[in-house]
mmCIF file of C-alpha atoms in Angstrom:
data_model
loop_
_atom_site.group_PDB
_atom_site.id
_atom_site.type_symbol
_atom_site.label_atom_id
_atom_site.label_comp_id
_atom_site.label_asym_id
_atom_site.label_seq_id
_atom_site.Cartn_x
_atom_site.Cartn_y
_atom_site.Cartn_z
ATOM 1 C CA MET B 1 -13.448 -29.252 -7.987
ATOM 2 C CA SER B 2 -14.891 -29.414 -11.462
ATOM 3 C CA ARG B 3 -12.981 -28.032 -14.386
ATOM 4 C CA PRO B 4 -13.568 -24.568 -15.822
ATOM 5 C CA GLY B 5 -16.194 -24.279 -18.486
ATOM 6 C CA THR B 6 -18.519 -27.021 -17.263
ATOM 7 C CA GLY B 7 -21.471 -24.925 -18.262
ATOM 8 C CA PHE B 8 -22.782 -23.639 -14.935
ATOM 9 C CA ASP B 9 -22.570 -19.869 -14.636
ATOM 10 C CA PRO B 10 -23.054 -18.790 -11.017
ATOM 11 C CA ARG B 11 -23.800 -15.284 -12.183
ATOM 12 C CA SER B 12 -27.088 -16.446 -13.720
ATOM 13 C CA ASP B 13 -28.439 -17.280 -10.252
ATOM 14 C CA PRO B 14 -29.080 -14.271 -7.979
ATOM 15 C CA ILE B 15 -28.353 -16.122 -4.723
ATOM 16 C CA MET B 16 -25.160 -17.669 -6.081
ATOM 17 C CA SER B 17 -24.216 -14.348 -7.591
ATOM 18 C CA THR B 18 -24.426 -12.656 -4.186
ATOM 19 C CA ALA B 19 -22.371 -15.429 -2.606
ATOM 20 C CA LEU B 20 -19.736 -15.184 -5.325
ATOM 21 C CA PHE B 21 -19.591 -11.406 -4.871
ATOM 22 C CA THR B 22 -19.075 -11.875 -1.123
ATOM 23 C CA TYR B 23 -16.452 -14.542 -1.687
ATOM 24 C CA ALA B 24 -14.434 -12.399 -4.088
ATOM 25 C CA LEU B 25 -14.746 -9.532 -1.612
ATOM 26 C CA ARG B 26 -13.412 -11.684 1.240
ATOM 27 C CA LEU B 27 -10.403 -12.720 -0.801
ATOM 28 C CA GLY B 28 -9.806 -9.150 -1.907
ATOM 29 C CA ASP B 29 -10.326 -7.498 1.493
ATOM 30 C CA ASP B 30 -7.746 -9.749 3.183
ATOM 31 C CA LEU B 31 -5.204 -8.698 0.577
ATOM 32 C CA LEU B 32 -6.023 -4.982 0.541
ATOM 33 C CA ILE B 33 -5.957 -4.571 4.315
ATOM 34 C CA LEU B 34 -2.741 -6.576 4.713
ATOM 35 C CA SER B 35 -1.251 -4.577 1.882
ATOM 36 C CA HIS B 36 -2.075 -1.325 3.658
ATOM 37 C CA ARG B 37 -0.479 -2.579 6.873
ATOM 38 C CA LEU B 38 2.703 -3.549 5.020
ATOM 39 C CA GLY B 39 2.680 -0.217 3.224
ATOM 40 C CA GLU B 40 2.789 1.519 6.606
ATOM 41 C CA TRP B 41 6.384 0.266 6.896
ATOM 42 C CA CYS B 42 7.412 2.168 3.778
ATOM 43 C CA GLY B 43 10.186 4.546 4.830
ATOM 44 C CA HIS B 44 10.292 2.997 8.312
ATOM 45 C CA GLY B 45 11.735 -0.459 7.581
ATOM 46 C CA PRO B 46 14.493 -1.764 9.834
ATOM 47 C CA VAL B 47 16.906 -1.739 6.882
ATOM 48 C CA LEU B 48 16.554 -0.367 3.376
ATOM 49 C CA GLU B 49 16.420 -3.834 1.800
ATOM 50 C CA GLU B 50 13.502 -4.973 3.984
ATOM 51 C CA ASP B 51 11.731 -1.681 3.462
ATOM 52 C CA ILE B 52 11.690 -2.404 -0.263
ATOM 53 C CA ALA B 53 10.822 -6.074 0.245
ATOM 54 C CA LEU B 54 7.715 -5.154 2.246
ATOM 55 C CA ALA B 55 6.673 -2.536 -0.285
ATOM 56 C CA ASN B 56 7.030 -5.168 -3.035
ATOM 57 C CA ARG B 57 4.830 -7.558 -1.104
ATOM 58 C CA ALA B 58 2.290 -4.824 -0.475
ATOM 59 C CA LEU B 59 2.131 -4.121 -4.200
ATOM 60 C CA ASP B 60 1.705 -7.839 -4.977
ATOM 61 C CA HIS B 61 -1.228 -7.965 -2.555
ATOM 62 C CA ILE B 62 -2.807 -4.810 -4.009
ATOM 63 C CA GLY B 63 -2.470 -6.222 -7.507
ATOM 64 C CA GLU B 64 -4.345 -9.373 -6.583
ATOM 65 C CA ALA B 65 -6.940 -7.407 -4.595
ATOM 66 C CA ARG B 66 -7.592 -5.162 -7.585
ATOM 67 C CA ASN B 67 -8.205 -8.169 -9.830
ATOM 68 C CA LEU B 68 -10.646 -9.602 -7.298
ATOM 69 C CA TYR B 69 -12.479 -6.297 -6.781
ATOM 70 C CA ASP B 70 -12.694 -5.780 -10.498
ATOM 71 C CA TYR B 71 -14.300 -9.204 -10.821
ATOM 72 C CA ALA B 72 -16.553 -8.649 -7.792
ATOM 73 C CA VAL B 73 -18.095 -5.483 -9.251
ATOM 74 C CA LYS B 74 -18.705 -7.286 -12.551
ATOM 75 C CA VAL B 75 -20.462 -10.113 -10.713
ATOM 76 C CA GLU B 76 -22.476 -7.562 -8.762
ATOM 77 C CA GLY B 77 -23.420 -5.710 -11.945
ATOM 78 C CA LYS B 78 -24.393 -2.442 -10.280
ATOM 79 C CA GLY B 79 -21.840 -0.290 -12.033
ATOM 80 C CA ARG B 80 -19.534 0.093 -9.046
ATOM 81 C CA THR B 81 -15.746 0.191 -9.553
ATOM 82 C CA GLU B 82 -12.808 -1.335 -7.697
ATOM 83 C CA ASP B 83 -12.148 2.093 -6.167
ATOM 84 C CA ASP B 84 -15.698 2.223 -4.804
ATOM 85 C CA LEU B 85 -15.041 -1.049 -3.009
ATOM 86 C CA ALA B 86 -11.709 0.062 -1.597
ATOM 87 C CA TYR B 87 -12.472 3.645 -0.669
ATOM 88 C CA LEU B 88 -16.205 4.029 -0.207
ATOM 89 C CA ARG B 89 -17.161 1.132 2.000
ATOM 90 C CA ALA B 90 -17.554 1.525 5.761
ATOM 91 C CA GLU B 91 -15.846 -0.642 8.333
ATOM 92 C CA ARG B 92 -18.804 -3.010 8.761
ATOM 93 C CA GLN B 93 -18.839 -3.660 5.014
ATOM 94 C CA PHE B 94 -15.288 -4.989 4.969
ATOM 95 C CA VAL B 95 -15.135 -8.773 5.229
ATOM 96 C CA ASN B 96 -11.429 -9.392 5.820
ATOM 97 C CA THR B 97 -10.267 -11.578 8.678
ATOM 98 C CA LYS B 98 -9.199 -9.868 11.876
ATOM 99 C CA LEU B 99 -5.671 -11.244 11.437
ATOM 100 C CA VAL B 100 -4.707 -8.917 8.604
ATOM 101 C CA GLU B 101 -5.950 -5.729 10.271
ATOM 102 C CA GLN B 102 -3.820 -6.226 13.394
ATOM 103 C CA PRO B 103 -1.258 -3.437 13.893
ATOM 104 C CA ASN B 104 2.319 -3.863 12.706
ATOM 105 C CA GLY B 105 3.815 -3.934 16.191
ATOM 106 C CA ASP B 106 7.506 -4.772 16.115
ATOM 107 C CA TYR B 107 9.079 -6.494 13.130
ATOM 108 C CA ALA B 108 8.424 -9.916 14.657
ATOM 109 C CA HIS B 109 4.689 -9.138 14.769
ATOM 110 C CA THR B 110 4.744 -7.981 11.156
ATOM 111 C CA ILE B 111 6.603 -11.092 10.031
ATOM 112 C CA VAL B 112 4.451 -13.507 12.034
ATOM 113 C CA ARG B 113 1.245 -11.888 10.768
ATOM 114 C CA SER B 114 2.439 -12.273 7.179
ATOM 115 C CA PHE B 115 3.741 -15.784 7.798
ATOM 116 C CA LEU B 116 0.389 -16.989 9.162
ATOM 117 C CA PHE B 117 -1.405 -15.388 6.241
ATOM 118 C CA ASP B 118 1.087 -16.714 3.668
ATOM 119 C CA ALA B 119 0.840 -20.265 5.039
ATOM 120 C CA TYR B 120 -2.908 -20.023 4.318
ATOM 121 C CA HIS B 121 -2.766 -17.942 1.149
ATOM 122 C CA LEU B 122 -0.357 -20.125 -0.853
ATOM 123 C CA PRO B 123 -2.304 -23.419 -0.645
ATOM 124 C CA LEU B 124 -5.520 -21.445 -1.164
ATOM 125 C CA ALA B 125 -4.183 -19.805 -4.316
ATOM 126 C CA GLU B 126 -2.933 -23.180 -5.577
ATOM 127 C CA ALA B 127 -6.367 -24.729 -5.014
ATOM 128 C CA LEU B 128 -8.147 -21.774 -6.611
ATOM 129 C CA THR B 129 -6.201 -22.291 -9.844
ATOM 130 C CA ARG B 130 -8.508 -25.319 -10.242
ATOM 131 C CA SER B 131 -11.662 -23.290 -9.550
ATOM 132 C CA SER B 132 -14.679 -23.914 -11.750
ATOM 133 C CA ASP B 133 -14.877 -20.129 -12.108
ATOM 134 C CA ALA B 134 -12.447 -19.268 -14.898
ATOM 135 C CA GLN B 135 -11.862 -15.724 -13.656
ATOM 136 C CA ILE B 136 -11.087 -16.778 -10.065
ATOM 137 C CA ALA B 137 -8.785 -19.486 -11.466
ATOM 138 C CA ALA B 138 -6.929 -17.005 -13.660
ATOM 139 C CA ILE B 139 -6.443 -14.514 -10.812
ATOM 140 C CA ALA B 140 -5.134 -17.313 -8.589
ATOM 141 C CA ALA B 141 -2.760 -18.580 -11.268
ATOM 142 C CA LYS B 142 -1.145 -15.164 -11.386
ATOM 143 C CA ALA B 143 -0.900 -15.009 -7.588
ATOM 144 C CA VAL B 144 0.681 -18.418 -6.951
ATOM 145 C CA LYS B 145 4.269 -17.482 -7.807
ATOM 146 C CA GLU B 146 4.018 -14.309 -5.752
ATOM 147 C CA ALA B 147 2.581 -16.251 -2.839
ATOM 148 C CA GLN B 148 5.445 -18.762 -3.015
ATOM 149 C CA TYR B 149 7.937 -15.955 -2.610
ATOM 150 C CA HIS B 150 5.926 -14.301 0.164
ATOM 151 C CA LEU B 151 5.919 -17.520 2.174
ATOM 152 C CA LYS B 152 9.630 -18.000 1.620
ATOM 153 C CA HIS B 153 10.363 -14.446 2.739
ATOM 154 C CA SER B 154 8.259 -14.601 5.901
ATOM 155 C CA SER B 155 9.431 -18.160 6.747
ATOM 156 C CA ASP B 156 13.085 -17.216 6.391
ATOM 157 C CA TRP B 157 12.667 -14.279 8.734
ATOM 158 C CA LEU B 158 10.696 -16.260 11.272
ATOM 159 C CA ILE B 159 13.449 -18.897 11.307
ATOM 160 C CA ARG B 160 16.090 -16.201 11.728
ATOM 161 C CA PHE B 161 14.181 -14.645 14.614
ATOM 162 C CA GLY B 162 13.284 -17.900 16.326
ATOM 163 C CA ASP B 163 16.700 -19.474 15.900
ATOM 164 C CA GLY B 164 18.533 -16.175 16.419
ATOM 165 C CA THR B 165 19.316 -14.322 19.627
ATOM 166 C CA GLU B 166 17.508 -14.674 22.931
ATOM 167 C CA GLU B 167 15.697 -11.393 22.313
ATOM 168 C CA SER B 168 14.655 -12.196 18.739
ATOM 169 C CA HIS B 169 13.396 -15.619 19.863
ATOM 170 C CA ARG B 170 11.385 -14.070 22.684
ATOM 171 C CA ARG B 171 9.832 -11.440 20.428
ATOM 172 C CA ALA B 172 8.940 -13.986 17.750
ATOM 173 C CA GLN B 173 7.304 -16.287 20.296
ATOM 174 C CA GLU B 174 5.367 -13.354 21.794
ATOM 175 C CA ALA B 175 4.109 -12.335 18.356
ATOM 176 C CA LEU B 176 3.105 -15.908 17.577
ATOM 177 C CA ASP B 177 1.271 -16.266 20.894
ATOM 178 C CA ALA B 178 -0.511 -12.941 20.365
ATOM 179 C CA LEU B 179 -1.603 -13.575 16.773
ATOM 180 C CA TRP B 180 -2.444 -17.285 16.953
ATOM 181 C CA THR B 181 -5.965 -16.514 18.192
ATOM 182 C CA TYR B 182 -6.670 -14.889 14.806
ATOM 183 C CA THR B 183 -5.827 -17.962 12.716
ATOM 184 C CA GLY B 184 -9.056 -19.876 13.379
ATOM 185 C CA GLU B 185 -11.105 -17.429 11.352
ATOM 186 C CA LEU B 186 -9.143 -18.220 8.191
ATOM 187 C CA PHE B 187 -10.698 -21.688 8.138
ATOM 188 C CA VAL B 188 -14.299 -21.018 9.172
ATOM 189 C CA GLN B 189 -16.591 -22.463 6.546
ATOM 190 C CA ASP B 190 -19.931 -20.642 6.670
ATOM 191 C CA ASP B 191 -22.900 -20.693 4.260
ATOM 192 C CA VAL B 192 -21.213 -18.442 1.725
ATOM 193 C CA HIS B 193 -18.173 -20.661 1.603
ATOM 194 C CA GLU B 194 -20.254 -23.855 1.492
ATOM 195 C CA ALA B 195 -22.051 -22.480 -1.562
ATOM 196 C CA MET B 196 -18.678 -21.811 -3.207
ATOM 197 C CA VAL B 197 -17.470 -25.338 -2.430
ATOM 198 C CA LYS B 198 -20.667 -26.851 -3.863
ATOM 199 C CA ALA B 199 -20.245 -24.872 -7.076
ATOM 200 C CA GLY B 200 -16.625 -25.994 -7.355
ATOM 201 C CA ILE B 201 -15.471 -22.389 -7.089
ATOM 202 C CA ALA B 202 -13.584 -22.645 -3.795
ATOM 203 C CA PRO B 203 -11.794 -25.521 -2.049
ATOM 204 C CA ASP B 204 -12.960 -27.102 1.177
ATOM 205 C CA LEU B 205 -11.070 -25.166 3.830
ATOM 206 C CA SER B 206 -10.153 -28.331 5.735
ATOM 207 C CA THR B 207 -7.714 -29.174 2.918
ATOM 208 C CA ILE B 208 -6.187 -25.697 3.185
ATOM 209 C CA LYS B 209 -5.942 -26.140 6.957
ATOM 210 C CA GLN B 210 -3.915 -29.337 6.472
ATOM 211 C CA ALA B 211 -1.423 -27.517 4.262
ATOM 212 C CA PHE B 212 -1.346 -24.597 6.713
ATOM 213 C CA ASP B 213 -0.635 -26.936 9.651
ATOM 214 C CA ALA B 214 2.147 -28.707 7.769
ATOM 215 C CA THR B 215 3.834 -25.403 6.848
ATOM 216 C CA VAL B 216 3.473 -23.973 10.340
ATOM 217 C CA ASP B 217 4.866 -27.124 11.981
ATOM 218 C CA ARG B 218 7.798 -27.335 9.575
ATOM 219 C CA VAL B 219 8.818 -23.686 9.916
ATOM 220 C CA LEU B 220 8.261 -23.448 13.674
ATOM 221 C CA ALA B 221 10.359 -26.586 14.206
ATOM 222 C CA GLU B 222 13.232 -25.040 12.284
ATOM 223 C CA ALA B 223 12.715 -21.739 14.090
ATOM 224 C CA THR B 224 12.714 -23.567 17.468
ATOM 225 C CA LEU B 225 9.428 -21.800 18.269
ATOM 226 C CA LYS B 226 6.518 -23.348 20.100
ATOM 227 C CA ARG B 227 3.180 -23.734 18.353
ATOM 228 C CA PRO B 228 0.535 -22.123 20.583
ATOM 229 C CA ALA B 229 -2.384 -24.249 21.732
ATOM 230 C CA ASP B 230 -5.635 -23.803 19.797
ATOM 231 C CA GLY B 231 -7.558 -21.930 22.478
ATOM 232 C CA TYR B 232 -10.245 -19.322 21.940
ATOM 233 C CA MET B 233 -10.289 -18.210 18.322
ATOM 234 C CA MET B 234 -11.368 -14.725 17.244
ATOM 235 C CA SER B 235 -13.953 -14.451 14.499
ATOM 236 C CA GLY B 236 -16.466 -12.002 13.088
ATOM 237 C CA GLY B 237 -14.320 -10.260 10.482
ATOM 238 C CA ARG B 238 -15.955 -12.194 7.638
ATOM 239 C CA GLN B 239 -19.313 -10.816 8.854
ATOM 240 C CA GLY B 240 -18.007 -7.246 9.089
ATOM 241 C CA LYS B 241 -17.422 -7.243 12.853
ATOM 242 C CA HIS B 242 -13.873 -6.046 13.286
ATOM 243 C CA SER B 243 -11.365 -5.227 15.966
ATOM 244 C CA GLU B 244 -10.981 -1.570 16.932
ATOM 245 C CA HIS B 245 -7.982 -1.257 14.607
ATOM 246 C CA LEU B 246 -9.738 -1.426 11.230
ATOM 247 C CA GLY B 247 -11.573 1.882 11.629
ATOM 248 C CA PHE B 248 -8.303 3.777 12.107
ATOM 249 C CA LEU B 249 -6.740 1.999 9.151
ATOM 250 C CA LEU B 250 -9.683 2.903 6.897
ATOM 251 C CA ALA B 251 -9.696 6.491 8.144
ATOM 252 C CA GLU B 252 -6.186 6.884 6.818
ATOM 253 C CA MET B 253 -6.601 4.776 3.680
ATOM 254 C CA GLN B 254 -9.891 6.384 2.629
ATOM 255 C CA TYR B 255 -9.222 9.958 3.744
ATOM 256 C CA LEU B 256 -8.569 11.406 0.324
ATOM 257 C CA GLN B 257 -11.624 9.922 -1.394
ATOM 258 C CA ARG B 258 -13.813 10.888 1.557
ATOM 259 C CA ALA B 259 -12.507 14.451 1.730
ATOM 260 C CA TYR B 260 -12.394 14.997 -2.045
ATOM 261 C CA PRO B 261 -14.926 12.584 -3.578
ATOM 262 C CA GLY B 262 -13.947 11.471 -7.068
ATOM 263 C CA ALA B 263 -10.448 12.967 -6.832
ATOM 264 C CA GLU B 264 -8.045 11.571 -9.427
ATOM 265 C CA TRP B 265 -4.360 11.987 -10.083
ATOM 266 C CA MET D 1 15.986 3.669 9.139
ATOM 267 C CA SER D 2 18.849 2.875 11.433
ATOM 268 C CA ALA D 3 22.297 3.161 9.927
ATOM 269 C CA GLU D 4 23.668 1.255 12.881
ATOM 270 C CA ASN D 5 21.696 -1.876 11.998
ATOM 271 C CA SER D 6 22.759 -1.878 8.377
ATOM 272 C CA ASN D 7 26.349 -1.370 9.418
ATOM 273 C CA ASN D 8 26.242 -4.588 11.388
ATOM 274 C CA TRP D 9 25.508 -6.567 8.257
ATOM 275 C CA PRO D 10 28.285 -7.169 5.754
ATOM 276 C CA LEU D 11 28.205 -5.555 2.331
ATOM 277 C CA TRP D 12 27.517 -7.675 -0.757
ATOM 278 C CA GLU D 13 28.119 -6.835 -4.402
ATOM 279 C CA VAL D 14 25.256 -7.872 -6.668
ATOM 280 C CA PHE D 15 25.531 -9.186 -10.219
ATOM 281 C CA ILE D 16 22.436 -9.743 -12.348
ATOM 282 C CA GLN D 17 22.143 -11.736 -15.533
ATOM 283 C CA SER D 18 19.421 -10.133 -17.601
ATOM 284 C CA LYS D 19 19.057 -12.938 -20.138
ATOM 285 C CA ARG D 20 20.180 -16.529 -20.376
ATOM 286 C CA GLY D 21 23.553 -16.697 -22.111
ATOM 287 C CA LEU D 22 24.546 -13.140 -21.270
ATOM 288 C CA GLU D 23 27.100 -12.193 -18.633
ATOM 289 C CA HIS D 24 26.233 -11.279 -15.056
ATOM 290 C CA LYS D 25 26.610 -7.528 -14.740
ATOM 291 C CA HIS D 26 27.408 -5.624 -11.597
ATOM 292 C CA VAL D 27 24.345 -3.607 -10.613
ATOM 293 C CA GLY D 28 25.146 -2.363 -7.123
ATOM 294 C CA SER D 29 25.549 -3.448 -3.545
ATOM 295 C CA LEU D 30 23.463 -4.090 -0.455
ATOM 296 C CA HIS D 31 23.654 -5.236 3.151
ATOM 297 C CA ALA D 32 22.627 -8.718 4.284
ATOM 298 C CA ALA D 33 23.410 -11.089 7.131
ATOM 299 C CA ASP D 34 24.347 -13.983 4.847
ATOM 300 C CA ALA D 35 24.375 -15.094 1.210
ATOM 301 C CA GLN D 36 20.798 -16.366 1.197
ATOM 302 C CA MET D 37 19.471 -13.091 2.558
ATOM 303 C CA ALA D 38 21.657 -11.208 0.085
ATOM 304 C CA ILE D 39 20.062 -13.070 -2.833
ATOM 305 C CA GLU D 40 16.543 -12.360 -1.553
ATOM 306 C CA ASN D 41 17.371 -8.716 -0.912
ATOM 307 C CA ALA D 42 18.906 -8.454 -4.370
ATOM 308 C CA ARG D 43 15.726 -9.921 -5.839
ATOM 309 C CA ASP D 44 13.665 -7.256 -4.083
ATOM 310 C CA VAL D 45 15.994 -4.327 -4.655
ATOM 311 C CA TYR D 46 17.357 -4.966 -8.157
ATOM 312 C CA THR D 47 14.911 -7.168 -10.111
ATOM 313 C CA ARG D 48 11.615 -5.381 -9.582
ATOM 314 C CA ARG D 49 11.290 -4.445 -13.243
ATOM 315 C CA GLN D 50 12.108 -7.788 -14.823
ATOM 316 C CA GLU D 51 15.833 -7.046 -14.992
ATOM 317 C CA GLY D 52 16.807 -10.485 -13.819
ATOM 318 C CA ASN D 53 17.173 -14.062 -14.892
ATOM 319 C CA SER D 54 19.879 -15.019 -12.411
ATOM 320 C CA ILE D 55 21.533 -13.380 -9.400
ATOM 321 C CA TRP D 56 25.080 -13.642 -8.073
ATOM 322 C CA VAL D 57 26.106 -12.106 -4.767
ATOM 323 C CA VAL D 58 29.704 -11.770 -3.643
ATOM 324 C CA PRO D 59 30.964 -10.526 -0.268
ATOM 325 C CA ALA D 60 32.346 -7.082 -1.059
ATOM 326 C CA GLY D 61 35.470 -7.919 0.954
ATOM 327 C CA ALA D 62 36.238 -10.834 -1.356
ATOM 328 C CA ILE D 63 36.768 -8.530 -4.315
ATOM 329 C CA SER D 64 40.313 -7.283 -4.934
ATOM 330 C CA SER D 65 40.521 -4.193 -7.064
ATOM 331 C CA SER D 66 43.219 -2.396 -8.995
ATOM 332 C CA GLN D 67 44.490 0.892 -7.603
ATOM 333 C CA PRO D 68 43.347 4.102 -9.291
ATOM 334 C CA ASP D 69 46.960 5.331 -9.101
ATOM 335 C CA ASP D 70 48.055 2.436 -11.302
ATOM 336 C CA ALA D 71 45.532 3.266 -14.023
ATOM 337 C CA ALA D 72 48.059 4.961 -16.302
ATOM 338 C CA MET D 73 50.506 2.062 -16.122
ATOM 339 C CA LEU D 74 47.836 -0.579 -16.537
ATOM 340 C CA PHE D 75 45.622 0.853 -19.232
ATOM 341 C CA ASP D 76 47.329 3.614 -21.225
ATOM 342 C CA PRO D 77 49.739 1.304 -23.107
ATOM 343 C CA ALA D 78 46.738 -0.176 -24.949
ATOM 344 C CA ASP D 79 45.913 3.228 -26.448
ATOM 345 C CA ASP D 80 47.884 2.943 -29.683
ATOM 346 C CA LYS D 81 47.390 -0.762 -30.368
ATOM 347 C CA THR D 82 44.407 -0.650 -32.657
ATOM 348 C CA TYR D 83 45.387 -4.015 -34.166
ATOM 349 C CA ARG D 84 44.054 -5.599 -30.964
ATOM 350 C CA HIS D 85 40.519 -4.545 -31.820
ATOM 351 C CA PRO D 86 38.561 -6.961 -33.972
ATOM 352 C CA THR D 87 37.669 -4.204 -36.413
ATOM 353 C CA PHE D 88 39.356 -5.864 -39.379
ATOM 354 C CA TYR D 89 36.773 -8.614 -39.647
ATOM 355 C CA VAL D 90 33.348 -8.660 -41.251
ATOM 356 C CA MET D 91 30.796 -9.365 -38.543
ATOM 357 C CA PRO D 92 28.442 -12.238 -39.363
ATOM 358 C CA GLU D 93 24.923 -10.977 -39.786
ATOM 359 C CA GLY D 94 22.770 -11.331 -36.670
ATOM 360 C CA ALA D 95 25.690 -11.887 -34.292
ATOM 361 C CA LYS D 96 24.876 -9.447 -31.532
ATOM 362 C CA TYR D 97 26.967 -10.550 -28.615
ATOM 363 C CA ILE D 98 30.485 -11.007 -29.855
#
C-alpha cells in the first residue's frame, strides 16, 4: 500500500467516492451489528465479569463503527449523519457479513462468532493502519489495541471450552461447525474491494486470510478443536442480502428512531 | 445471572496500580477460574476508566487478616505517640508521595 498523503484523493472521483463510501459502510456495519449482538448479553451474562467484558467489547465495536460512519457520511457528502446510517437504513441497505448477525446462541456460539471475527479483524486493522487514506488509517490505528484484546479474550475462552469438559468441548465444536460456513464471506474480494486495493486504501484480502488461517489453526490446536472443512460458504451480506435474523435485530435496534423520528436524549 | 456458577469459581482480590511508581491499591474482588482469567476480568471490571497501569490478583484465601476483636490491642496504643509521625520535618517542595 502507498503511504498516506501521496496526493490522490479518492473523494475527487465520483466512482471512487461511492466505492469508498461502501467500503467504510462495510467495515462499520460489521462492527455495529456485532456490537448489538454482544449488547444483547448485557444483564444476561453467565457471570458478572463476562457480562461486563462483553459490554466493553460491544462499546469498543460501537466506537469504531461510529468513526467509520462519521467518515462515510463525509465521503458521501449528502448531509447524512452517523445516526441516519445506523437507525434509518433498511435491512437490504446494510452491508455487514452474515457472520456477525447470527444469533447469540449459547456462550460457545457467542465466543466462536467473536473469535472468527476477531481473527479477521485484527490483521485487517493492522493492515489498514498503512492505508493510503489518512482517515481510514487513523481509525484503524485506534482500533488495533482493542482488537488485540478482543482476540485474546475470545481465544482464551475458546481454548477453555475446547480443552475443558466433555460438554464444553462438544458445544464449542458444534458452534464452530455451525458458524464456519459464514467465514468465507469475510474474504470475498469484489469490485468495490478491488477498487480499494488499487487505490492503496485496503489490503488484499488474501493476506488477511493467511493471518486468519494461522490464528485459527494455532488456537484450535490448543483448544483441541477440529477445523471444519471449507464446504459451501454463505455470502450475500456485503450486497445487502441477509439471513432472516438481521431484520429482527434491526427492528429492536431501530425501534425508537422509527417510532419517534429525531428523538434525542 | 447464575449465582451457582460464580460460586464455583474461587474469589480473587484485585489490586490496581494507577501510576508507575505508586503502590498497588486494593480495589475489590471478583470470581475467576484461574489467575489469568482473574487478570482479564479485573481489566474489564476495574480498569474501564483508565484507572490502571498494572494489575495484581491474589486468591482471597491466601490473605490472612487481623481479627476485628483485636483492633483495640493492636492499634489503640499508637494513639498517644505523636512523635512517630513525621510532622517535625519540613517537607521538600514537590515531594508528593512520601
